[in-house]
Tab-separated table of C-alpha atoms in Angstrom:
chain	number	residue	atom	x	y	z
A	1	MET	CA	69.073	-13.035	-60.371
A	2	ALA	CA	67.109	-15.414	-58.123
A	3	SER	CA	63.702	-16.307	-59.396
A	4	ARG	CA	60.740	-15.368	-57.296
A	5	PRO	CA	58.949	-18.225	-55.579
A	6	ASP	CA	55.611	-19.098	-57.035
A	7	ARG	CA	52.766	-17.225	-55.444
A	8	ALA	CA	50.469	-19.207	-53.163
A	9	PRO	CA	47.177	-20.034	-54.820
A	10	ALA	CA	44.327	-17.740	-53.919
A	11	PRO	CA	42.080	-19.250	-51.274
A	12	LEU	CA	38.952	-20.814	-52.599
A	13	LYS	CA	35.821	-18.862	-51.972
A	14	SER	CA	33.501	-20.470	-49.472
A	15	ALA	CA	30.533	-22.156	-50.991
A	16	ARG	CA	28.463	-21.367	-47.922
A	17	ARG	CA	25.739	-18.856	-48.298
A	18	PRO	CA	25.966	-15.732	-46.180
A	19	LEU	CA	24.091	-15.916	-42.924
A	20	ALA	CA	20.612	-14.515	-43.056
A	21	PRO	CA	20.142	-11.336	-41.036
A	22	PRO	CA	18.580	-11.915	-37.611
A	23	ARG	CA	14.824	-11.790	-37.551
A	24	ARG	CA	13.520	-8.441	-36.469
A	25	ARG	CA	11.429	-8.585	-33.351
A	26	THR	CA	7.803	-7.643	-33.639
A	27	GLN	CA	6.349	-4.697	-31.783
A	28	ALA	CA	4.529	-7.106	-29.479
A	29	GLU	CA	7.815	-8.890	-28.639
A	30	ARG	CA	9.597	-5.613	-27.915
A	31	THR	CA	6.722	-4.488	-25.720
A	32	ALA	CA	6.710	-7.776	-23.793
A	33	GLU	CA	10.482	-7.601	-23.299
A	34	THR	CA	10.326	-4.041	-21.983
A	35	ARG	CA	7.525	-4.956	-19.596
A	36	LEU	CA	9.433	-7.979	-18.322
A	37	ARG	CA	12.594	-5.921	-17.746
A	38	ILE	CA	10.596	-3.428	-15.695
A	39	LEU	CA	8.959	-6.162	-13.616
A	40	LYS	CA	12.271	-7.900	-12.924
A	41	ALA	CA	13.875	-4.626	-11.875
A	42	ALA	CA	10.931	-3.739	-9.639
A	43	ALA	CA	10.941	-7.208	-8.067
A	44	ASN	CA	14.637	-6.897	-7.282
A	45	LEU	CA	14.224	-3.441	-5.730
A	46	ILE	CA	11.235	-4.535	-3.645
A	47	ARG	CA	13.149	-7.574	-2.414
A	48	ARG	CA	16.167	-5.465	-1.448
A	49	ARG	CA	14.397	-2.468	0.064
A	50	GLY	CA	10.886	-3.532	1.008
A	51	TYR	CA	7.666	-1.766	0.153
A	52	ALA	CA	8.173	1.252	2.425
A	53	ARG	CA	11.433	2.282	0.698
A	54	PHE	CA	10.414	1.230	-2.786
A	55	ARG	CA	10.595	4.171	-5.229
A	56	THR	CA	9.184	3.791	-8.719
A	57	ALA	CA	11.514	6.502	-10.021
A	58	GLU	CA	14.455	4.123	-9.541
A	59	VAL	CA	12.903	1.252	-11.483
A	60	ALA	CA	13.417	2.680	-14.971
A	61	ALA	CA	17.141	3.177	-14.416
A	62	ALA	CA	17.516	-0.335	-12.981
A	63	ALA	CA	15.619	-1.785	-15.943
A	64	GLY	CA	17.572	0.233	-18.515
A	65	VAL	CA	14.454	1.819	-19.983
A	66	SER	CA	13.180	5.362	-20.171
A	67	ARG	CA	10.929	6.795	-17.513
A	68	GLY	CA	8.327	7.340	-20.219
A	69	ALA	CA	8.403	3.653	-21.185
A	70	GLN	CA	7.873	2.666	-17.574
A	71	LEU	CA	4.949	5.039	-17.143
A	72	HIS	CA	3.444	3.796	-20.392
A	73	HIS	CA	3.229	0.280	-18.950
A	74	PHE	CA	2.651	1.178	-15.301
A	75	PRO	CA	1.356	4.721	-14.803
A	76	THR	CA	1.056	4.438	-10.999
A	77	LYS	CA	2.974	2.872	-8.128
A	78	ASP	CA	0.018	0.641	-7.299
A	79	SER	CA	-0.198	-0.715	-10.843
A	80	LEU	CA	3.544	-1.465	-10.871
A	81	VAL	CA	3.563	-3.138	-7.454
A	82	VAL	CA	0.510	-5.266	-8.244
A	83	ALA	CA	1.959	-6.377	-11.581
A	84	THR	CA	5.318	-7.120	-9.944
A	85	LEU	CA	3.753	-9.278	-7.239
A	86	GLU	CA	1.686	-11.083	-9.855
A	87	TYR	CA	4.856	-11.813	-11.831
A	88	VAL	CA	6.764	-12.995	-8.748
A	89	PHE	CA	3.891	-15.179	-7.506
A	90	GLU	CA	3.496	-16.756	-10.947
A	91	GLN	CA	7.221	-17.570	-11.086
A	92	ALA	CA	7.057	-19.060	-7.585
A	93	GLN	CA	4.088	-21.182	-8.635
A	94	ILE	CA	5.976	-22.584	-11.622
A	95	ILE	CA	8.986	-23.491	-9.453
A	96	SER	CA	6.832	-25.048	-6.723
A	97	ARG	CA	4.912	-27.221	-9.155
A	98	ARG	CA	8.148	-28.453	-10.724
A	99	ARG	CA	9.496	-29.350	-7.295
A	100	ALA	CA	6.324	-31.238	-6.426
A	101	ALA	CA	6.561	-33.233	-9.653
A	102	ALA	CA	10.217	-34.083	-9.048
A	103	VAL	CA	9.812	-35.676	-5.598
A	104	ASN	CA	7.782	-38.848	-5.190
A	105	ARG	CA	8.499	-40.328	-1.769
A	106	PRO	CA	6.340	-39.238	1.213
A	107	ARG	CA	9.375	-38.828	3.473
A	108	ASP	CA	11.082	-36.536	0.958
A	109	LEU	CA	7.853	-34.720	0.194
A	110	ILE	CA	7.174	-33.549	3.732
A	111	GLU	CA	10.554	-31.849	3.854
A	112	ALA	CA	10.106	-30.563	0.307
A	113	VAL	CA	6.705	-29.038	1.094
A	114	ILE	CA	8.111	-27.225	4.123
A	115	ALA	CA	11.211	-26.019	2.247
A	116	ASP	CA	9.134	-24.779	-0.674
A	117	ALA	CA	6.653	-23.028	1.613
A	118	LYS	CA	9.467	-21.379	3.586
A	119	GLU	CA	11.024	-20.035	0.404
A	120	PHE	CA	7.741	-18.395	-0.563
A	121	PHE	CA	6.232	-17.284	2.756
A	122	PHE	CA	9.516	-16.013	4.185
A	123	SER	CA	10.268	-13.970	1.072
A	124	GLU	CA	10.259	-10.190	0.970
A	125	HIS	CA	7.646	-10.295	-1.773
A	126	PHE	CA	5.149	-12.137	0.419
A	127	MET	CA	5.746	-9.622	3.198
A	128	VAL	CA	5.128	-6.790	0.744
A	129	ALA	CA	1.821	-8.406	-0.197
A	130	ILE	CA	0.877	-8.647	3.490
A	131	ASP	CA	1.909	-5.029	4.010
A	132	ILE	CA	-0.354	-3.903	1.177
A	133	VAL	CA	-3.313	-5.989	2.331
A	134	LEU	CA	-3.049	-4.766	5.928
A	135	SER	CA	-2.406	-1.138	5.047
A	136	THR	CA	-5.418	1.049	5.762
A	137	SER	CA	-4.187	3.646	3.273
A	138	THR	CA	-4.231	1.262	0.343
A	139	ASP	CA	-7.128	1.338	-2.084
A	140	GLN	CA	-9.591	-1.506	-1.509
A	141	ALA	CA	-9.386	-2.461	-5.177
A	142	VAL	CA	-5.626	-2.934	-4.844
A	143	ARG	CA	-6.053	-5.088	-1.742
A	144	LYS	CA	-8.611	-7.237	-3.543
A	145	ARG	CA	-6.292	-7.604	-6.531
A	146	ILE	CA	-3.424	-8.760	-4.304
A	147	LEU	CA	-5.648	-11.325	-2.589
A	148	ASP	CA	-6.878	-12.600	-5.949
A	149	ILE	CA	-3.311	-12.930	-7.199
A	150	SER	CA	-2.331	-14.884	-4.083
A	151	ARG	CA	-5.247	-17.296	-4.427
A	152	LYS	CA	-4.627	-17.819	-8.123
A	153	ALA	CA	-0.938	-18.539	-7.558
A	154	ARG	CA	-1.070	-20.648	-4.400
A	155	ARG	CA	-4.046	-22.944	-4.968
A	156	PRO	CA	-2.367	-24.786	-7.874
A	157	VAL	CA	0.708	-25.183	-5.645
A	158	GLU	CA	-1.358	-26.809	-2.890
A	159	ALA	CA	-2.970	-29.099	-5.461
A	160	ALA	CA	0.426	-30.068	-6.922
A	161	TRP	CA	1.878	-31.029	-3.540
A	162	ALA	CA	-1.288	-32.936	-2.607
A	163	GLU	CA	-1.111	-34.838	-5.897
A	164	ALA	CA	2.529	-35.670	-5.211
A	165	LEU	CA	1.637	-37.082	-1.794
A	166	VAL	CA	-1.148	-39.153	-3.328
A	167	ALA	CA	1.309	-40.498	-5.898
A	168	GLY	CA	3.499	-41.511	-2.950
A	169	GLY	CA	0.720	-43.586	-1.444
A	170	VAL	CA	-1.036	-41.092	0.849
A	171	PRO	CA	-4.870	-41.151	0.685
A	172	PRO	CA	-6.248	-38.107	-1.200
A	173	ASN	CA	-8.220	-36.647	1.713
A	174	VAL	CA	-5.248	-37.061	4.049
A	175	ALA	CA	-2.817	-35.567	1.498
A	176	ALA	CA	-4.895	-32.411	1.067
A	177	ASP	CA	-5.134	-31.956	4.854
A	178	VAL	CA	-1.402	-32.487	5.374
A	179	VAL	CA	-0.496	-29.933	2.712
A	180	ALA	CA	-3.002	-27.352	3.977
A	181	LEU	CA	-1.843	-27.730	7.576
A	182	THR	CA	1.842	-27.617	6.625
A	183	LEU	CA	1.425	-24.446	4.586
A	184	GLY	CA	-0.613	-22.953	7.435
A	185	VAL	CA	2.172	-23.669	9.928
A	186	VAL	CA	4.858	-22.141	7.702
A	187	ARG	CA	2.699	-19.129	6.859
A	188	GLY	CA	2.002	-18.558	10.564
A	189	MET	CA	5.693	-18.668	11.416
A	190	SER	CA	6.471	-16.220	8.628
A	191	LEU	CA	3.969	-13.729	10.045
A	192	ARG	CA	5.424	-14.202	13.507
A	193	THR	CA	8.685	-12.732	12.191
A	194	LEU	CA	6.932	-9.356	12.245
A	195	TRP	CA	7.350	-9.264	16.024
A	196	ASP	CA	9.510	-12.276	16.961
A	197	ASN	CA	12.062	-13.498	14.429
A	198	ASP	CA	13.969	-16.491	15.807
A	199	PRO	CA	15.219	-18.679	12.904
A	200	LYS	CA	16.719	-21.378	15.157
A	201	TRP	CA	13.466	-21.790	17.057
A	202	PHE	CA	11.531	-21.856	13.782
A	203	ASP	CA	13.788	-24.617	12.460
A	204	HIS	CA	13.179	-26.569	15.663
A	205	LEU	CA	9.411	-26.198	15.254
A	206	PHE	CA	9.527	-27.202	11.598
A	207	GLY	CA	11.552	-30.270	12.541
A	208	LEU	CA	8.982	-31.144	15.185
A	209	TRP	CA	6.208	-30.702	12.634
A	210	ARG	CA	7.981	-33.056	10.212
A	211	GLN	CA	8.154	-35.708	12.900
A	212	MET	CA	4.484	-35.278	13.762
A	213	ILE	CA	3.429	-35.631	10.128
A	214	ARG	CA	5.566	-38.725	9.642
A	215	VAL	CA	4.099	-40.382	12.725
A	216	PHE	CA	0.625	-39.462	11.516
A	217	LEU	CA	1.238	-40.852	8.017
A	218	GLU	CA	2.698	-44.060	9.379
A	219	ALA	CA	-0.370	-44.482	11.593
A	220	GLU	CA	-2.636	-43.866	8.607
A	221	GLN	CA	-0.760	-46.439	6.544
A	222	GLU	CA	-0.988	-48.991	9.334
A	223	ARG	CA	-4.655	-48.322	9.756
A	224	GLY	CA	-5.137	-48.802	6.020
A	225	ARG	CA	-3.432	-52.188	6.126
A	226	LEU	CA	-5.691	-53.331	8.976
A	227	ARG	CA	-8.875	-52.446	7.116
């Protein structure tokens, strides 16, 4: 009778310690996560549908939370919309300031300022803010809150782009004026879309504005060398 082959040795037990269980989130962390999910869902719905067709009842389902959880954080439509715009404007501010810090040549910066301003002022969220501010049916306190949010979010952006221009060799007073005028031009074109939306014409005007600013900056630099 054939002998049985020797059995394979039993595998050695791992000397590694078992992984520690994941840290349980605190109540504050769970609350912050729920709030953020609601804001992201609301921002997405506002962007897709606009303020007029925005329905708060759809936000909870999109966020994957209960209706009660949504109402706990944002009991009214106004409170949800204001918080959503504040969140969106804050995120836009962070992105804009990073862009300003990443570009350091005046020629690149002029195009970067315009591109960054277009992304913000031509967004659905900015139009929603304008809609709320101009609406006669909206509570004055809500309008004031929206304006405060806009100022708080956009002023650091203007300062960041002005600082970037200064770092590129543009005099501080000139840099601040160039940024303010550029943002004013883009903002004006975005509002014009309410009655006359012509993207090709807008691009032509923005290109013309870039040329004007470059000529102006070159003249300023030449004038500085002659002093």
